[in-house]
CSV table of C-alpha atoms in Angstrom, one decimal:
chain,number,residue,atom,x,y,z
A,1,UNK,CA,5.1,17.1,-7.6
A,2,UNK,CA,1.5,16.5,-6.2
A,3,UNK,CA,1.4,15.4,-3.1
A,4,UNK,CA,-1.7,13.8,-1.0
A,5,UNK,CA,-1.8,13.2,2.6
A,6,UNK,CA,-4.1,11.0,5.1
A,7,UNK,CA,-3.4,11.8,8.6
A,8,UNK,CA,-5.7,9.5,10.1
A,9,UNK,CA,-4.4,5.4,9.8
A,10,UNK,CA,-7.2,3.6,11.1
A,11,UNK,CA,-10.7,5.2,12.2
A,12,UNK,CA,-13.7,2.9,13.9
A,13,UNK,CA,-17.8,3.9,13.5
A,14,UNK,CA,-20.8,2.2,14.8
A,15,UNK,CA,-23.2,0.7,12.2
A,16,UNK,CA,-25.5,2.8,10.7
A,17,UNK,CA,-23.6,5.6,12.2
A,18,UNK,CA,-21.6,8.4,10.0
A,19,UNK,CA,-17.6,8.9,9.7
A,20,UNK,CA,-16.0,11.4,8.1
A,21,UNK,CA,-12.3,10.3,6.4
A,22,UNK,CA,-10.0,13.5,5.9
A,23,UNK,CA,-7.5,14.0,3.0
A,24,UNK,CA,-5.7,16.8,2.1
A,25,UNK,CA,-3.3,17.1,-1.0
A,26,UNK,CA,-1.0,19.4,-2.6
A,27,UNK,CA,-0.8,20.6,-5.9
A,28,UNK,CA,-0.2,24.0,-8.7
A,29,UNK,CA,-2.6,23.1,-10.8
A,30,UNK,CA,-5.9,24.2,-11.0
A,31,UNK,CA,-7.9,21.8,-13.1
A,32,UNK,CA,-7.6,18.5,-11.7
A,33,UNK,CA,-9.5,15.2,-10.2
A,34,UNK,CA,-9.5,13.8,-6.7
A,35,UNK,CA,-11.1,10.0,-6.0
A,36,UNK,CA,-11.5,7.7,-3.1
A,37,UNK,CA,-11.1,4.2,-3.3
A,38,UNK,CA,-11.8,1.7,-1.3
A,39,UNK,CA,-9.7,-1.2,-1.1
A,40,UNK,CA,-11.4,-4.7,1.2
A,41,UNK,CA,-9.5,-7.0,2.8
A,42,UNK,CA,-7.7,-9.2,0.2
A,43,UNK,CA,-9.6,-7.8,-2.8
A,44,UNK,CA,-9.2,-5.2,-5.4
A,45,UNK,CA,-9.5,-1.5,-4.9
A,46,UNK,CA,-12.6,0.1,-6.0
A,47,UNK,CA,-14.1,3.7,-7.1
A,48,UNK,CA,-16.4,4.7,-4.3
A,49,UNK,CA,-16.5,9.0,-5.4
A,50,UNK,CA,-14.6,11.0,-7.9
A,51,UNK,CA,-14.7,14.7,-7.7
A,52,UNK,CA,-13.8,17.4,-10.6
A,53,UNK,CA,-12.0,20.4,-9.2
A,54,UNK,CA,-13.9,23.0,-11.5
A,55,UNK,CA,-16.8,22.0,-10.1
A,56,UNK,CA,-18.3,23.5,-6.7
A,57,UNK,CA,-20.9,21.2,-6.4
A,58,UNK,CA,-19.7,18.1,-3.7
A,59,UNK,CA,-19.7,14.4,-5.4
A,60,UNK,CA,-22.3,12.3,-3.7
A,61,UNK,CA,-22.8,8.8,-4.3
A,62,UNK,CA,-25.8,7.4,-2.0
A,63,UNK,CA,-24.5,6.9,1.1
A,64,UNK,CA,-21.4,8.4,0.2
A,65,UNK,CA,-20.1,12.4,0.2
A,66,UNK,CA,-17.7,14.2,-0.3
A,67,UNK,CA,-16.4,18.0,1.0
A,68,UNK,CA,-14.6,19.7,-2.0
A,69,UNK,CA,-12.7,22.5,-0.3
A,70,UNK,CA,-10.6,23.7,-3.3
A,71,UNK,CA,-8.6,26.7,-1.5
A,72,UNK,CA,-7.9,25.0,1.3
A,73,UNK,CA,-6.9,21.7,-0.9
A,74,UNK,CA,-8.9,19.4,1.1
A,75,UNK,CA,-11.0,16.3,0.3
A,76,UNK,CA,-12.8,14.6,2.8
A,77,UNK,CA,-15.1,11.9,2.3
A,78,UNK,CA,-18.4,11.2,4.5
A,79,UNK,CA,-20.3,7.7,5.2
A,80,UNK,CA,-23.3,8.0,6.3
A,81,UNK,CA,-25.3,4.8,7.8
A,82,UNK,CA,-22.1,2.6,8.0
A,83,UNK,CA,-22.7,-0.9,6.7
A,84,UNK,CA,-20.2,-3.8,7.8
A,85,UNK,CA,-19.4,-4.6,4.4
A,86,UNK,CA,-18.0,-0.7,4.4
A,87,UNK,CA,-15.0,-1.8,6.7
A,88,UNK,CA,-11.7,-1.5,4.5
A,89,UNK,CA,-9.0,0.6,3.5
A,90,UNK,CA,-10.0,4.3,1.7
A,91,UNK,CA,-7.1,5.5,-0.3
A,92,UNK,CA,-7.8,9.5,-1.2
A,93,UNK,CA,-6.4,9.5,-5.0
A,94,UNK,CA,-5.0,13.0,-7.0
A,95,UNK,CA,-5.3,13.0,-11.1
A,96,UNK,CA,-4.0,15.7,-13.1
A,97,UNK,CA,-5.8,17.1,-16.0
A,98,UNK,CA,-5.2,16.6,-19.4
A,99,UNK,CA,-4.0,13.6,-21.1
A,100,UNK,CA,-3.8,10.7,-19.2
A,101,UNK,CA,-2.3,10.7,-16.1
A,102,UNK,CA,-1.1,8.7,-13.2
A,103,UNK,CA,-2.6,8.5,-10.1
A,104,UNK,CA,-1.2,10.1,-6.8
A,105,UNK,CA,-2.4,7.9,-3.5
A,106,UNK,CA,-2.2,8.7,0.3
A,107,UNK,CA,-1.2,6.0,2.1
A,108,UNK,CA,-4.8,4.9,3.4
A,109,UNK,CA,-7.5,5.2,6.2
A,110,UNK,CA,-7.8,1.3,7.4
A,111,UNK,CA,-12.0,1.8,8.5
A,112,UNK,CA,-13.5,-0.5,11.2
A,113,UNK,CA,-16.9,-1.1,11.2
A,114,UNK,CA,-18.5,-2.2,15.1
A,115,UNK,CA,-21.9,-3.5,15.4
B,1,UNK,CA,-17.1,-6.9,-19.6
B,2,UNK,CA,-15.3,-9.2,-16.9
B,3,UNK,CA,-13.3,-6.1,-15.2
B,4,UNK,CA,-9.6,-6.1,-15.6
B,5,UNK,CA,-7.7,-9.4,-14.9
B,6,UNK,CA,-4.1,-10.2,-13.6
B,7,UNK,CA,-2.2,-13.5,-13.3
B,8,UNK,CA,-1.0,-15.1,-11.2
B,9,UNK,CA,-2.8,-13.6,-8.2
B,10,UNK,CA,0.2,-15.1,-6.2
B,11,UNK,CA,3.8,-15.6,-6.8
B,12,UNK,CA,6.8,-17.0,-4.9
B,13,UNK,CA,10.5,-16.7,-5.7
B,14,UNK,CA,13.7,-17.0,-5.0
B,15,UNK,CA,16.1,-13.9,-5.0
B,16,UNK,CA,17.8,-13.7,-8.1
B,17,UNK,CA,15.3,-15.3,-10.3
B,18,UNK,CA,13.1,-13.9,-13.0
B,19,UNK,CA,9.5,-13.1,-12.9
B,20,UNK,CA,6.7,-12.5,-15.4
B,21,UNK,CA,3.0,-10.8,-14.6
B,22,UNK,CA,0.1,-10.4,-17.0
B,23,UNK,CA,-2.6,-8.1,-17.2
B,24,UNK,CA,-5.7,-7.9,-19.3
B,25,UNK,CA,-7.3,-4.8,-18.9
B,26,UNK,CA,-11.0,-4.2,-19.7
B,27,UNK,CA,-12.1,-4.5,-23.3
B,28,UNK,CA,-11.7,-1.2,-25.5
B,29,UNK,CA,-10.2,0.3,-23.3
B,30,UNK,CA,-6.6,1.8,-24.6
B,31,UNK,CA,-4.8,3.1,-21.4
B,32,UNK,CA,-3.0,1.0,-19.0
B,33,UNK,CA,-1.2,1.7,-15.8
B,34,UNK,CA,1.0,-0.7,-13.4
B,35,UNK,CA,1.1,0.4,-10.1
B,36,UNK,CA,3.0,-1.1,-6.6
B,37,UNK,CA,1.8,-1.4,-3.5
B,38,UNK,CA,3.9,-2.3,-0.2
B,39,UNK,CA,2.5,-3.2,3.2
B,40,UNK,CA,0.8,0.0,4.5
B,41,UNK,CA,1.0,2.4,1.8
B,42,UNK,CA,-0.9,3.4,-1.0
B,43,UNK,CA,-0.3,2.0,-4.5
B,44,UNK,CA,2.4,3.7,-6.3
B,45,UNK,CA,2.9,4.8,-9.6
B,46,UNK,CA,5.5,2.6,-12.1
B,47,UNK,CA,4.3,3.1,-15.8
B,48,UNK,CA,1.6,3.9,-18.4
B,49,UNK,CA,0.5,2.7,-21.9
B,50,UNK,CA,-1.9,4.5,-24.7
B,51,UNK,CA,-2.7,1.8,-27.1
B,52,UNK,CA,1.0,0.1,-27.4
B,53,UNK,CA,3.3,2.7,-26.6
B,54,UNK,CA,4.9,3.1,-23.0
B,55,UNK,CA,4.4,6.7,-22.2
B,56,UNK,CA,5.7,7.5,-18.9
B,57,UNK,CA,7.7,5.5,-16.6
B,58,UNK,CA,8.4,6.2,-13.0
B,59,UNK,CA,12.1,6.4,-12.0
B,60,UNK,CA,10.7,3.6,-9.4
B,61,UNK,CA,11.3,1.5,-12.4
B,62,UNK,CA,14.9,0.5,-12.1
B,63,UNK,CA,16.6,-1.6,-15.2
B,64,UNK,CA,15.3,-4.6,-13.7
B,65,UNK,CA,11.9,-3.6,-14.7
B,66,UNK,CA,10.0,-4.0,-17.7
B,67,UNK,CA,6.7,-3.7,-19.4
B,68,UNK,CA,5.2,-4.2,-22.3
B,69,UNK,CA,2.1,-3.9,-24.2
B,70,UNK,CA,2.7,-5.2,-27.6
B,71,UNK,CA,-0.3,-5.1,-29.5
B,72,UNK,CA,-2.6,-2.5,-27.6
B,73,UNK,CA,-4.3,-5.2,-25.4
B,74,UNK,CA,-2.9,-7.2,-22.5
B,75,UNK,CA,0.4,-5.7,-20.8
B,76,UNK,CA,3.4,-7.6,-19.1
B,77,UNK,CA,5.6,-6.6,-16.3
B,78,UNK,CA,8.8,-8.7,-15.9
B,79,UNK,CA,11.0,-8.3,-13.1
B,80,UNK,CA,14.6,-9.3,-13.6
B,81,UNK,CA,17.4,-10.8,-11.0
B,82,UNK,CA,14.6,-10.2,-8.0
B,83,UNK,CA,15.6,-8.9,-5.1
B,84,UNK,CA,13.6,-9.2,-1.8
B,85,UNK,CA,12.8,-5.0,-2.0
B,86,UNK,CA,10.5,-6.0,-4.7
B,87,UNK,CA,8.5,-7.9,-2.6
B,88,UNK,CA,5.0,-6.4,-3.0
B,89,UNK,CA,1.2,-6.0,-4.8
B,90,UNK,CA,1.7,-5.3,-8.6
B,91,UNK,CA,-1.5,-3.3,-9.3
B,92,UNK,CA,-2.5,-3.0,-12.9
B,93,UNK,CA,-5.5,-0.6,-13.9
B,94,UNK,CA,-7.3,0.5,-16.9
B,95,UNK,CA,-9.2,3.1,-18.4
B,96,UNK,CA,-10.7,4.4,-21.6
B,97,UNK,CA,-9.6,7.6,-23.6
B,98,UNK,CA,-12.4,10.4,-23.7
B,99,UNK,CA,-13.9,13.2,-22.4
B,100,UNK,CA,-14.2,12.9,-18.8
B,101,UNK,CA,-12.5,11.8,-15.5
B,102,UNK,CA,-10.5,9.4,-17.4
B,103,UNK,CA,-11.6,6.9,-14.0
B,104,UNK,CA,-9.0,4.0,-13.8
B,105,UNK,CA,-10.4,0.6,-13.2
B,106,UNK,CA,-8.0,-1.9,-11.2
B,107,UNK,CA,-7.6,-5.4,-11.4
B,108,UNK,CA,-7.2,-7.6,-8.3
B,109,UNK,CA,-3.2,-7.8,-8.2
B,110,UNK,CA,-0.3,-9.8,-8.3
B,111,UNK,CA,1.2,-10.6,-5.3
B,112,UNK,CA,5.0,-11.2,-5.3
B,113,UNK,CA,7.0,-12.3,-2.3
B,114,UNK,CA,10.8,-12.7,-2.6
B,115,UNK,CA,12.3,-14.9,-0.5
């Protein structure tokens, strides 16, 4: 069974400054997908980066990158110029290939945004 | 397209008592996933549909449990005899059949308290 970790609960950056939420995760499969949500305060999660493990090139999304480090099953996602309205909860998300599939979650990265 | 909906957004019972959840997942799209989430973790899998058949189901999903999608649109999760373990966020999601990341949308949640 895939497994995906986030060994950092709660991590605090200075607006407009850049943080870097790790992930790691676990799997036998070779073609797969890897997202990050982000999940505000009393509202619904939301795709911030998805990622395609047969592809070397890193996801970006404006602000928002990722580092794809397939051999060493890794998947950490990078904010650059922190807003307030970034502060929430990332979940780092596993998808197999294939036919539908569920998704696998870590148990979360709550982010704090200071001014 | 209005995103995918769930009602209620809140719901309080007694132990022992019945409960009933909707989803309406985005238009057109054919998959549809229920997921739970308890208090500092990361949402967990419980079951899938394609269309209107229930293709996986997690063994999370005790006899108590059950979902249905009956004609390819909006899904149902009832909850049978409560007990105050299932105290939690019901997560539904959505997401359309083709080529691609296969990218699950989720709806804001139901959240059920047991008391």
């Amino acid at each position: 069974a895939q497994t995906v970790t986030q060994s950092q609960p709660e991590m605090s950056v200075q607006e407009a400054e850049t943080v870097t939420l790790s992930c790691t995760y676990d799997t036998s499969e070779s073609d797969y997908y890897l997202f990050w949500y982000k999940q505000p305060p009393s509202r619904q999660m939301i795709l911030v980066i998805r990622q395609e493990a047969y592809k070397q090139q890193n996801a970006t999304e404006n602000r928002f990158s990722v580092n794809f480090q397939k051999a060493a099953k890794s998947f950490s996602l990078k904010i650059s110029d922190s807003q307030l309205g970034d502060a929430a909860m990332y979940f780092c998300a596993y998808r197999n290939d294939g036919t539908a599939s569920k998704l696998t979650f870590g148990t979360g990265t709550r982010l704090q945004v200071t001014l | 397209d209005t995103g995918v909906s769930q009602d209620p957004r809140h719901k309080i019972t007694k132990r022992g008592q019945n409960v009933t959840f909707r989803c309406d997942p985005i238009s057109e799209h054919n998959r549809l996933y229920w997921y739970r989430q308890t208090l500092g973790q990361g949402p967990e899998f419980l079951t899938y549909f394609q269309n209107e058949a229930q293709l996986e189901k997690s063994r999370l999903l005790s006899d108590r449990f059950s979902a249905e999608r009956p004609k390819g649109s909006f899904s149902t999760l009832e909850i049978q005899r409560t007990e105050q373990g299932d105290s939690a966020m019901y997560l539904c999601a959505s997401s359309s059949q083709g080529w691609g990341t296969d990218t699950q949308y989720f709806g804001p949640g139901t959240r059920l308290t047991v008391l």
